[in-house]
CSV table of C-alpha atoms in Angstrom, one decimal:
chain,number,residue,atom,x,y,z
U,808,UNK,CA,15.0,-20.0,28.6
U,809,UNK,CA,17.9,-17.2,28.9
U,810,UNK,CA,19.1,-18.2,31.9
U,811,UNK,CA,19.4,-22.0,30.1
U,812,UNK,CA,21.0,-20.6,27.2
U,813,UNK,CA,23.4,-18.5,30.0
U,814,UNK,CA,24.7,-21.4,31.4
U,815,UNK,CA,25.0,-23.2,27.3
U,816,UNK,CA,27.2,-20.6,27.2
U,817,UNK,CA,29.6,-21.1,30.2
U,818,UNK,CA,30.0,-24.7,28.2
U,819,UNK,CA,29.9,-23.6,24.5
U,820,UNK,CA,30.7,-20.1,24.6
U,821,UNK,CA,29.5,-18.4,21.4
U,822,UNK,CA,29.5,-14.5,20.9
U,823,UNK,CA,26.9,-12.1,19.0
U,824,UNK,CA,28.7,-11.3,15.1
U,825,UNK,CA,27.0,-7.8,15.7
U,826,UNK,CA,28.2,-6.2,19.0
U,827,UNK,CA,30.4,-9.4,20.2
U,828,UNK,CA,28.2,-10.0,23.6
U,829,UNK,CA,27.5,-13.5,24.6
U,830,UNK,CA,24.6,-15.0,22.9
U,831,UNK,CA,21.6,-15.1,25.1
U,832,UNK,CA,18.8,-16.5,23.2
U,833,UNK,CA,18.8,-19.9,21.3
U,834,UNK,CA,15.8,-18.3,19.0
U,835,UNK,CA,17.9,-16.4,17.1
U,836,UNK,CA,21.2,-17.8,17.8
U,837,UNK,CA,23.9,-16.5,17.2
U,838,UNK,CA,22.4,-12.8,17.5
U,839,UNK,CA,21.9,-11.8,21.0
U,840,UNK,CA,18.5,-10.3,21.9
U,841,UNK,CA,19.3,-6.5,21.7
U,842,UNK,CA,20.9,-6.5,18.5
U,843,UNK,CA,18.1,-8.7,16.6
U,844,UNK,CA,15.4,-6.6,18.2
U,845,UNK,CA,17.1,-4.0,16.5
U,846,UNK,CA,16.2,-5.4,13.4
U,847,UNK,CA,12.6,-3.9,12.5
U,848,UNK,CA,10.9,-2.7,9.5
U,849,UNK,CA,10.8,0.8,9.1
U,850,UNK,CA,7.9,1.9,7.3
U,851,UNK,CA,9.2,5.8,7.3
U,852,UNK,CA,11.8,5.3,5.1
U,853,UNK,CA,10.5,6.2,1.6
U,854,UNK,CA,10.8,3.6,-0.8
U,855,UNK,CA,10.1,2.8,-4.5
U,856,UNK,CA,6.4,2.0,-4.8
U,857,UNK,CA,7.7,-0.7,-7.7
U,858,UNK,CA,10.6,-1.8,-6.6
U,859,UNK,CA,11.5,-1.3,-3.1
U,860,UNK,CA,14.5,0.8,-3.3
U,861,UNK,CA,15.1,3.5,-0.7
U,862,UNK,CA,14.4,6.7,-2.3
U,863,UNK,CA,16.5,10.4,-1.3
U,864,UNK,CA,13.1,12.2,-1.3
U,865,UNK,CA,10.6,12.7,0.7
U,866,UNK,CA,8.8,14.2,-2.4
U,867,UNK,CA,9.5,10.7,-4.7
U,868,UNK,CA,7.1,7.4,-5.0
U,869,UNK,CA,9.1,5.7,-7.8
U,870,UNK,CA,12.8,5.7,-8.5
U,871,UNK,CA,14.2,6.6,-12.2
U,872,UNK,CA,14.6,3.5,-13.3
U,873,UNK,CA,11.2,1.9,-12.9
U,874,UNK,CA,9.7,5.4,-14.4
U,875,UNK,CA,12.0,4.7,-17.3
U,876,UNK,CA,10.9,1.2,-17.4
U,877,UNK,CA,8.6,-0.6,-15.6
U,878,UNK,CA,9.3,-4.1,-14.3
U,879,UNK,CA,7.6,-7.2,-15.2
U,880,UNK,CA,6.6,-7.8,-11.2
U,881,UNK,CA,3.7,-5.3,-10.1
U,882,UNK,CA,5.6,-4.4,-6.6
U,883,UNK,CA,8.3,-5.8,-4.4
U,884,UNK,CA,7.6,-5.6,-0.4
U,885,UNK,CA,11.1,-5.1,1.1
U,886,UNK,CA,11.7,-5.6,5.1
U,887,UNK,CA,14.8,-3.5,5.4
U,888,UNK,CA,18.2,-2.5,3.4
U,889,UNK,CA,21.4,-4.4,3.3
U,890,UNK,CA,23.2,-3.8,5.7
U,891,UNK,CA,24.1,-3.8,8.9
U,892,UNK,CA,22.7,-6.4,11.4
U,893,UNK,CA,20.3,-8.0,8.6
U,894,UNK,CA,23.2,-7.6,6.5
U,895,UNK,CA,25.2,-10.1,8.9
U,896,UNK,CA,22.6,-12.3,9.4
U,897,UNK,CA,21.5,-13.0,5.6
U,898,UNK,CA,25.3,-13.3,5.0
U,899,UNK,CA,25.5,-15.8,7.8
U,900,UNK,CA,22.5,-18.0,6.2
U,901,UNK,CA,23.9,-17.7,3.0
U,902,UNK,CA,27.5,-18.2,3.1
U,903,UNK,CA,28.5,-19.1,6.6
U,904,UNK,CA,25.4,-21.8,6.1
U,905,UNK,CA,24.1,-21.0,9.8
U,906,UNK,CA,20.3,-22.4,8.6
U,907,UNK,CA,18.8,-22.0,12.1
U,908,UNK,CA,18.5,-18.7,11.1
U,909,UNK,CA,16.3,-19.2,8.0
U,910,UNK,CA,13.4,-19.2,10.2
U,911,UNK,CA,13.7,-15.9,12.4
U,912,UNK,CA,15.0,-14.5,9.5
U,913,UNK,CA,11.7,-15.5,7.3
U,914,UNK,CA,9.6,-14.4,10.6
U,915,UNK,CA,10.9,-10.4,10.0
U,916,UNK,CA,9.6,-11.2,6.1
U,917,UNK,CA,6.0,-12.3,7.8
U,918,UNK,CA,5.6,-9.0,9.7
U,919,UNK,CA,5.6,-7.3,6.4
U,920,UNK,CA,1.6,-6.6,5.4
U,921,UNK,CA,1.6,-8.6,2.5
U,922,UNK,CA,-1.5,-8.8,0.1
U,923,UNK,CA,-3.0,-12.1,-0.4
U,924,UNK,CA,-1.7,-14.3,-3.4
U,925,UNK,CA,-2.1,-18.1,-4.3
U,926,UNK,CA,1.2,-19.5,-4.0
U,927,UNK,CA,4.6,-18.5,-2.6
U,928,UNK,CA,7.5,-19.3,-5.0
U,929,UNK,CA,11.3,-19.0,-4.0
U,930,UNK,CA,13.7,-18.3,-6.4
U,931,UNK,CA,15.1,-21.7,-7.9
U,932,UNK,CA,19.1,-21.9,-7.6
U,933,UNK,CA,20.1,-24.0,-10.4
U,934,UNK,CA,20.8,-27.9,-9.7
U,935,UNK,CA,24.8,-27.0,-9.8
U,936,UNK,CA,24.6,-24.2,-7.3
U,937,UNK,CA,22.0,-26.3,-5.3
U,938,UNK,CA,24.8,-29.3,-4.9
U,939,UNK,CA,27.6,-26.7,-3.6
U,940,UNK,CA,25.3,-24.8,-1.3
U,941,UNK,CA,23.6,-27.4,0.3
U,942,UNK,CA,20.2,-25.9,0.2
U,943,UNK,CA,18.2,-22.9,-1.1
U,944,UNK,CA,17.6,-19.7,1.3
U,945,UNK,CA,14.9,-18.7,-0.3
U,946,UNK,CA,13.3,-22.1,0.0
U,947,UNK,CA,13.9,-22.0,4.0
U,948,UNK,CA,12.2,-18.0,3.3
U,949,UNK,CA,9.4,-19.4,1.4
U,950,UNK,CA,8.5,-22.1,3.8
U,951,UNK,CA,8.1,-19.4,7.0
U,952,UNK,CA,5.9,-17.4,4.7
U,953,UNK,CA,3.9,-20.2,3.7
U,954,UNK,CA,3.4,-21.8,7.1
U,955,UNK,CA,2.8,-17.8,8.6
U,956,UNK,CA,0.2,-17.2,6.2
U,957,UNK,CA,-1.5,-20.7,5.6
U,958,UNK,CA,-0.9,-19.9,1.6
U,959,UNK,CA,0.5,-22.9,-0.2
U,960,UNK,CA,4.7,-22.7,-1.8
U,961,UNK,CA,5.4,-24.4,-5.0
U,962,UNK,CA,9.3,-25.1,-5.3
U,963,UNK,CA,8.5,-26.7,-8.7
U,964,UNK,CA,6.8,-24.2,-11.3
U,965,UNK,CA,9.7,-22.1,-11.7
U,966,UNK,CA,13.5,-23.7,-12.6
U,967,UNK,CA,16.5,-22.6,-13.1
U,968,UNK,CA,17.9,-25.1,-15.9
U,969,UNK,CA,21.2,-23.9,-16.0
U,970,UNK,CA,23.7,-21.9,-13.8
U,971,UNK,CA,24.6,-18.2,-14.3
U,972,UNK,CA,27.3,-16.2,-12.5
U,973,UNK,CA,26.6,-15.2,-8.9
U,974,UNK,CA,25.2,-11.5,-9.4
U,975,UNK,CA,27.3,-10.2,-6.5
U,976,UNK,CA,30.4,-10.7,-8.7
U,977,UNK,CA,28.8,-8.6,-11.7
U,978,UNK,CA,29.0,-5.0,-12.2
U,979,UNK,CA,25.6,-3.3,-13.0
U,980,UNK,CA,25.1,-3.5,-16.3
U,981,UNK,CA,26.0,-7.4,-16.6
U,982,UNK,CA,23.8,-7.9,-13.9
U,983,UNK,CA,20.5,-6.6,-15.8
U,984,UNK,CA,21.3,-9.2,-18.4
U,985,UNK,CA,23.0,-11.8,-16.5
U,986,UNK,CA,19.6,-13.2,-15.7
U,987,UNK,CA,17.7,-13.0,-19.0
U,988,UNK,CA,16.9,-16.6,-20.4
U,989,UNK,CA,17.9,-18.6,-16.8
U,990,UNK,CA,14.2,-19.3,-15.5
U,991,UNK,CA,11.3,-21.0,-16.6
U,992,UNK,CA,8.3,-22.4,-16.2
U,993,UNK,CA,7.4,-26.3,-15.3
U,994,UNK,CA,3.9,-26.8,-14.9
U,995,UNK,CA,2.3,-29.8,-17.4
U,996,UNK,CA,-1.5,-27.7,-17.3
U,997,UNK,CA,-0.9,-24.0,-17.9
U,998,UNK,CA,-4.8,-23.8,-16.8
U,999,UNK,CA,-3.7,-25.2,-13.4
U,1000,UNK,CA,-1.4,-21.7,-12.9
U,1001,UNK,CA,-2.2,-19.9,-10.2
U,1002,UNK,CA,-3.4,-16.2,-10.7
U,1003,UNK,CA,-1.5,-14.5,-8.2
U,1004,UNK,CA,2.3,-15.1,-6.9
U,1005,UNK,CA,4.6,-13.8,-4.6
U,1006,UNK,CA,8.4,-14.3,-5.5
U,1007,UNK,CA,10.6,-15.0,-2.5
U,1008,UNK,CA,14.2,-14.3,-2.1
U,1009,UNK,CA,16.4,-12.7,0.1
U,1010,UNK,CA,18.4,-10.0,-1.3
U,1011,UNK,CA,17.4,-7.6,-4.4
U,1012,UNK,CA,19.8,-5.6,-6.1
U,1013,UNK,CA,19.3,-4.5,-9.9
U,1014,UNK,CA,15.8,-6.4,-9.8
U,1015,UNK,CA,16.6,-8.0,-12.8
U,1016,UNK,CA,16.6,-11.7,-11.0
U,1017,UNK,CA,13.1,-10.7,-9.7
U,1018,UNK,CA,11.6,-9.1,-13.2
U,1019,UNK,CA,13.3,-11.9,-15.1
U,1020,UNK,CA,11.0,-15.1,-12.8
U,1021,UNK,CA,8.0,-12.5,-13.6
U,1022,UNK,CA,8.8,-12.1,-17.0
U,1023,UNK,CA,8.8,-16.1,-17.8
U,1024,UNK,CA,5.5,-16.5,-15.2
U,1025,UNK,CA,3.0,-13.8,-16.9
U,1026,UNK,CA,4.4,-15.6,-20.0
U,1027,UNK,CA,3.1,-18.1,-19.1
U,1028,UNK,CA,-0.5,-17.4,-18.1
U,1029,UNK,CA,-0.1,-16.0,-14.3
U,1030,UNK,CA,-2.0,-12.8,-13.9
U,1031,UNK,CA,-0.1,-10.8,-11.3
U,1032,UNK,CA,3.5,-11.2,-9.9
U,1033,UNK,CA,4.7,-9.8,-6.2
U,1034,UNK,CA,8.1,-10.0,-5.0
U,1035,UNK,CA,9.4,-10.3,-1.4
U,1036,UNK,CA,12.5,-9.8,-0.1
U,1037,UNK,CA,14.2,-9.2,3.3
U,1038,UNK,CA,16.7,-7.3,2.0
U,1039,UNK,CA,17.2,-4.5,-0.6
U,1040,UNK,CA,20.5,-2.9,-1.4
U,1041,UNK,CA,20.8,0.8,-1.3
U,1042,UNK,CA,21.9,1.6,-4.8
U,1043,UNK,CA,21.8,-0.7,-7.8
């Protein structure tokens, strides 16, 4: 398969957006092989047992602001932080709307040990945002961790009704509110809600997107919330 993808290249040439080689694997395209192996889950780095967030001590298990004020969500299981290689790649998805990626990319999220739930959910974009993206990334996230772990994804329980700014243009403090009222919950038989979810997306930064879906589901009868994500920023 390398050496097909070698001679693709002589044709198409196409480099890697991380060290600039020539790609050599159609997997994980456009990422040569070095620099996505690169990309694995460090479980030595100390993180928030709540949220996920890389913590300065080795002595810490929660960060200040979930002691201050604990989230809605009962943990989020993060793959790595945001930046560098993962960085590139989730941008790429995202942004550069490379959605071959969406699936090695929601592989790394299925090596995480997850605990078992009823139902993946990805974090709905509203129908505006849907339109000028072209397609959800936590959708194409979802569906790799549903097919890896045989557990069923709903796209339809939770909605996003309207459209709020993107949270990457907000500072902080906007960004805790920003998200507050933009979810909610579709479901016809609130005795047909499932007990246990996991929240999919694929960057966390305050949290607040995260607590606010969690917020609207426990609302709404679900009994535990889970959040994960490939990629958590290093400060809020």
């Amino acid at each position: 398969m390398r050496k097909m993808w070698k001679l693709f290249n002589l044709i198409f040439p196409s480099r890697c957006p991380s060290c600039n080689r020539f790609t050599d694997s159609l997997k994980h395209a456009p990422f040569c092989t070095d620099c996505w192996q690169s990309l694995t889950h460090n479980p030595d780095i100390k993180r928030c047992r709540t949220c996920g967030i890389a913590l300065p001590s080795d002595y810490s298990f929660k960060c200040i602001t979930c002691i201050k004020e604990r989230p809605y969500y009962k943990k989020v299981y993060v793959f790595g932080d945001y930046d560098g290689a993962l960085k590139t790649a989730i941008n790429l998805l995202k942004f550069e709307k490379v959605r071959r990626l969406s699936i090695p990319l929601g592989e790394l999220l299925a090596s995480l040990s997850l605990p078992p739930v009823d139902v993946f959910l990805p974090v709905p974009l509203s129908k505006e945002r849907l339109i000028l993206r072209g397609f959800n990334q936590s959708h194409l996230l979802c569906h790799i961790l549903s097919r890896e772990f045989s557990i069923p994804m709903e796209p339809n329980i939770l909605v996003k009704p309207g459209d709020i700014q993107p949270q990457s243009l907000l500072s902080r403090a906007k960004r805790l509110k920003n998200p507050k009222g933009a979810f909610s919950v579709i479901m016809s038989d609130r005795k047909l809600l499932p007990g246990r979810v996991f929240i999919v997306d694929d960057v966390m930064t305050t949290g607040a997107t995260i607590n606010e879906c969690a917020r609207v589901l426990l609302r709404a009868g679900v009994k535990e919330v889970y959040g994960a994500v490939l990629a958590r920023t290093k400060s809020e």
